[in-house]
């Protein structure tokens, strides 16, 4: 049998791979994987600590000052950076912030070996943007209810779309769905079919 697996970043290409697992070992591993699907708060907090260390190193390199808080909120690790002169870390419409969040998630993955749903916020940008998006969502719902026609919103990031979906789903008589392909993925708000 030929092993076609790709070695991990820590495993050199010259290392021999371990022998194939038996069926029992494979079933045990799958059972362990199912148990690990919902990480404990301590695991989530550890993820936020790893990401905070990564972000702190980045701030040092850039010579930016900021206070970093690690926490767990809504079942996901969160890192918040607060301070002056941080707008460059947010970028236009949060584009730089999204990229930094992905880098921090990669840092967590590199140390833990499992993907993270880490949420990074800089200077309270996400909280402020949530309020703006709630207003956009409510305005779209009003238009849908008034005219009975679907409303297509401008393209948004995954974070922004989630915020809009949450507001729309909390209202009766309307529904929302995402359409399109990144980076032009957008939300359509429409009346609920009877």
Tab-separated table of C-alpha atoms in Angstrom:
chain	number	residue	atom	x	y	z
A	1	UNK	CA	0.000	0.000	0.000
A	2	UNK	CA	1.388	3.429	-0.927
A	3	UNK	CA	1.153	6.321	1.557
A	4	UNK	CA	0.068	9.438	-0.324
A	5	UNK	CA	-0.412	11.652	2.707
A	6	UNK	CA	1.247	15.041	2.844
A	7	UNK	CA	3.645	15.491	5.781
A	8	UNK	CA	2.754	18.095	8.377
A	9	UNK	CA	4.783	21.292	8.719
A	10	UNK	CA	6.722	19.813	11.653
A	11	UNK	CA	7.409	16.503	9.869
A	12	UNK	CA	10.314	16.495	7.438
A	13	UNK	CA	9.851	14.991	4.015
A	14	UNK	CA	12.550	12.430	4.830
A	15	UNK	CA	10.756	11.002	7.887
A	16	UNK	CA	8.963	7.736	7.414
A	17	UNK	CA	5.286	7.851	8.190
A	18	UNK	CA	3.878	5.727	10.981
A	19	UNK	CA	2.286	2.419	10.012
A	20	UNK	CA	-1.365	2.585	9.007
A	21	UNK	CA	-3.810	2.490	11.910
A	22	UNK	CA	-5.946	-0.581	12.498
A	23	UNK	CA	-9.711	-0.350	12.169
A	24	UNK	CA	-10.094	-0.256	15.971
A	25	UNK	CA	-7.547	2.563	16.267
A	26	UNK	CA	-9.292	4.479	13.475
A	27	UNK	CA	-12.660	4.132	15.232
A	28	UNK	CA	-11.147	5.314	18.531
A	29	UNK	CA	-9.619	8.310	16.774
A	30	UNK	CA	-12.956	9.169	15.155
A	31	UNK	CA	-14.696	8.883	18.533
A	32	UNK	CA	-12.101	11.202	20.082
A	33	UNK	CA	-12.583	13.648	17.202
A	34	UNK	CA	-16.336	13.740	17.860
A	35	UNK	CA	-15.673	14.487	21.532
A	36	UNK	CA	-13.317	17.314	20.555
A	37	UNK	CA	-15.865	19.084	18.333
A	38	UNK	CA	-17.032	21.290	21.192
A	39	UNK	CA	-13.849	22.569	22.855
A	40	UNK	CA	-13.995	23.331	26.552
A	41	UNK	CA	-13.743	26.944	27.712
A	42	UNK	CA	-10.204	26.242	28.906
A	43	UNK	CA	-9.237	25.135	25.366
A	44	UNK	CA	-10.920	28.204	23.892
A	45	UNK	CA	-9.149	30.470	26.372
A	46	UNK	CA	-5.835	28.809	25.466
A	47	UNK	CA	-6.562	29.612	21.817
A	48	UNK	CA	-7.179	33.256	22.697
A	49	UNK	CA	-3.891	33.325	24.664
A	50	UNK	CA	-1.949	31.940	21.701
A	51	UNK	CA	-3.547	34.491	19.370
A	52	UNK	CA	-2.913	37.306	21.864
A	53	UNK	CA	0.781	36.374	22.009
A	54	UNK	CA	0.910	36.436	18.212
A	55	UNK	CA	-0.819	39.835	18.019
A	56	UNK	CA	1.425	41.212	20.782
A	57	UNK	CA	4.497	40.182	18.790
A	58	UNK	CA	3.055	41.889	15.727
A	59	UNK	CA	2.388	45.095	17.682
A	60	UNK	CA	5.988	45.041	18.942
A	61	UNK	CA	7.337	44.669	15.397
A	62	UNK	CA	5.141	47.540	14.175
A	63	UNK	CA	5.969	49.614	17.275
A	64	UNK	CA	2.260	50.107	18.087
A	65	UNK	CA	0.952	50.408	21.627
A	66	UNK	CA	-2.175	48.537	22.589
A	67	UNK	CA	-3.729	46.677	25.486
A	68	UNK	CA	-4.682	43.112	24.641
A	69	UNK	CA	-7.512	41.195	26.310
A	70	UNK	CA	-8.107	37.467	25.831
A	71	UNK	CA	-11.519	36.032	26.594
A	72	UNK	CA	-14.133	33.507	25.566
A	73	UNK	CA	-17.456	34.878	24.351
A	74	UNK	CA	-20.335	33.061	22.697
A	75	UNK	CA	-18.420	29.797	22.609
A	76	UNK	CA	-15.469	31.187	20.687
A	77	UNK	CA	-12.073	32.611	21.603
A	78	UNK	CA	-11.821	36.398	21.372
A	79	UNK	CA	-8.854	38.768	21.355
A	80	UNK	CA	-9.504	42.487	21.725
A	81	UNK	CA	-6.838	45.131	21.119
A	82	UNK	CA	-7.483	48.618	22.500
A	83	UNK	CA	-5.314	51.702	22.141
A	84	UNK	CA	-4.541	54.756	20.058
A	85	UNK	CA	-3.118	54.724	16.541
A	86	UNK	CA	-4.615	51.343	15.683
A	87	UNK	CA	-6.717	52.361	12.652
A	88	UNK	CA	-4.049	50.996	10.292
A	89	UNK	CA	-4.661	47.548	11.809
A	90	UNK	CA	-8.344	47.787	10.861
A	91	UNK	CA	-7.882	49.045	7.307
A	92	UNK	CA	-10.546	50.073	4.861
A	93	UNK	CA	-13.857	48.446	5.847
A	94	UNK	CA	-12.010	46.036	8.140
A	95	UNK	CA	-9.985	44.341	5.385
A	96	UNK	CA	-6.696	44.467	7.297
A	97	UNK	CA	-8.438	43.290	10.466
A	98	UNK	CA	-9.841	40.260	8.604
A	99	UNK	CA	-6.347	39.409	7.321
A	100	UNK	CA	-4.846	39.750	10.808
A	101	UNK	CA	-7.596	37.537	12.197
A	102	UNK	CA	-6.707	34.834	9.667
A	103	UNK	CA	-3.017	35.093	10.592
A	104	UNK	CA	-3.879	34.781	14.283
A	105	UNK	CA	-6.059	31.741	13.508
A	106	UNK	CA	-3.114	30.197	11.652
A	107	UNK	CA	-0.875	30.825	14.677
A	108	UNK	CA	-3.428	28.996	16.848
A	109	UNK	CA	-3.653	26.143	14.354
A	110	UNK	CA	0.111	25.818	14.222
A	111	UNK	CA	0.335	25.375	18.007
A	112	UNK	CA	-2.820	23.342	18.644
A	113	UNK	CA	-3.245	21.390	15.425
A	114	UNK	CA	-6.942	22.223	15.254
A	115	UNK	CA	-8.789	25.036	13.467
A	116	UNK	CA	-10.021	27.979	15.495
A	117	UNK	CA	-13.069	30.225	15.264
A	118	UNK	CA	-11.066	33.044	16.860
A	119	UNK	CA	-12.566	36.517	16.636
A	120	UNK	CA	-10.105	39.434	16.607
A	121	UNK	CA	-11.255	42.991	17.286
A	122	UNK	CA	-9.125	46.116	17.129
A	123	UNK	CA	-10.189	49.424	18.636
A	124	UNK	CA	-13.813	48.325	19.043
A	125	UNK	CA	-14.276	48.213	15.265
A	126	UNK	CA	-16.438	45.087	15.274
A	127	UNK	CA	-18.825	46.396	17.951
A	128	UNK	CA	-19.286	49.676	16.063
A	129	UNK	CA	-19.699	47.860	12.745
A	130	UNK	CA	-22.310	45.533	14.308
A	131	UNK	CA	-24.449	48.585	15.178
A	132	UNK	CA	-24.121	49.976	11.642
A	133	UNK	CA	-25.061	46.630	10.123
A	134	UNK	CA	-28.084	46.287	12.415
A	135	UNK	CA	-29.346	49.592	11.015
A	136	UNK	CA	-28.675	48.437	7.430
A	137	UNK	CA	-30.527	45.168	8.087
A	138	UNK	CA	-33.539	46.921	9.650
A	139	UNK	CA	-33.698	49.357	6.738
A	140	UNK	CA	-33.656	46.459	4.249
A	141	UNK	CA	-36.411	44.666	6.193
A	142	UNK	CA	-38.562	47.819	6.138
A	143	UNK	CA	-38.137	48.105	2.357
A	144	UNK	CA	-39.003	44.426	1.836
A	145	UNK	CA	-42.126	44.735	3.982
A	146	UNK	CA	-43.176	48.001	2.304
A	147	UNK	CA	-42.641	46.966	-1.332
A	148	UNK	CA	-42.771	43.159	-1.120
A	149	UNK	CA	-39.662	42.904	-3.315
A	150	UNK	CA	-36.277	41.342	-2.437
A	151	UNK	CA	-33.485	43.729	-1.457
A	152	UNK	CA	-29.869	42.987	-2.383
A	153	UNK	CA	-27.261	44.465	-0.084
A	154	UNK	CA	-23.705	45.422	-0.987
A	155	UNK	CA	-20.987	42.742	-0.819
A	156	UNK	CA	-19.850	42.013	2.746
A	157	UNK	CA	-17.327	39.974	4.671
A	158	UNK	CA	-18.410	36.793	6.462
A	159	UNK	CA	-18.490	38.667	9.795
A	160	UNK	CA	-20.700	41.395	8.325
A	161	UNK	CA	-23.071	38.912	6.681
A	162	UNK	CA	-23.456	37.013	9.958
A	163	UNK	CA	-24.419	40.249	11.737
A	164	UNK	CA	-27.075	41.040	9.110
A	165	UNK	CA	-28.449	37.467	9.065
A	166	UNK	CA	-28.819	37.564	12.862
A	167	UNK	CA	-30.892	40.761	12.737
A	168	UNK	CA	-33.063	39.631	9.805
A	169	UNK	CA	-33.696	36.176	11.294
A	170	UNK	CA	-34.975	37.789	14.488
A	171	UNK	CA	-37.735	39.575	12.524
A	172	UNK	CA	-40.951	38.026	11.264
A	173	UNK	CA	-42.151	37.980	7.666
A	174	UNK	CA	-38.682	38.128	6.086
A	175	UNK	CA	-35.750	35.829	5.424
A	176	UNK	CA	-32.201	36.311	4.225
A	177	UNK	CA	-29.677	34.294	2.289
A	178	UNK	CA	-26.193	34.861	0.962
A	179	UNK	CA	-25.461	34.678	-2.750
A	180	UNK	CA	-22.432	35.085	-4.945
A	181	UNK	CA	-18.762	34.241	-4.530
A	182	UNK	CA	-16.144	35.921	-2.341
A	183	UNK	CA	-15.232	38.744	-2.358
A	184	UNK	CA	-18.555	39.756	-3.924
A	185	UNK	CA	-20.776	37.618	-1.695
A	186	UNK	CA	-23.863	39.548	-0.600
A	187	UNK	CA	-27.113	39.132	1.298
A	188	UNK	CA	-30.569	39.121	-0.254
A	189	UNK	CA	-33.466	39.940	2.072
A	190	UNK	CA	-36.855	38.760	0.810
A	191	UNK	CA	-40.385	38.264	2.077
A	192	UNK	CA	-41.159	34.828	3.487
A	193	UNK	CA	-43.133	32.744	1.011
A	194	UNK	CA	-46.536	31.779	2.405
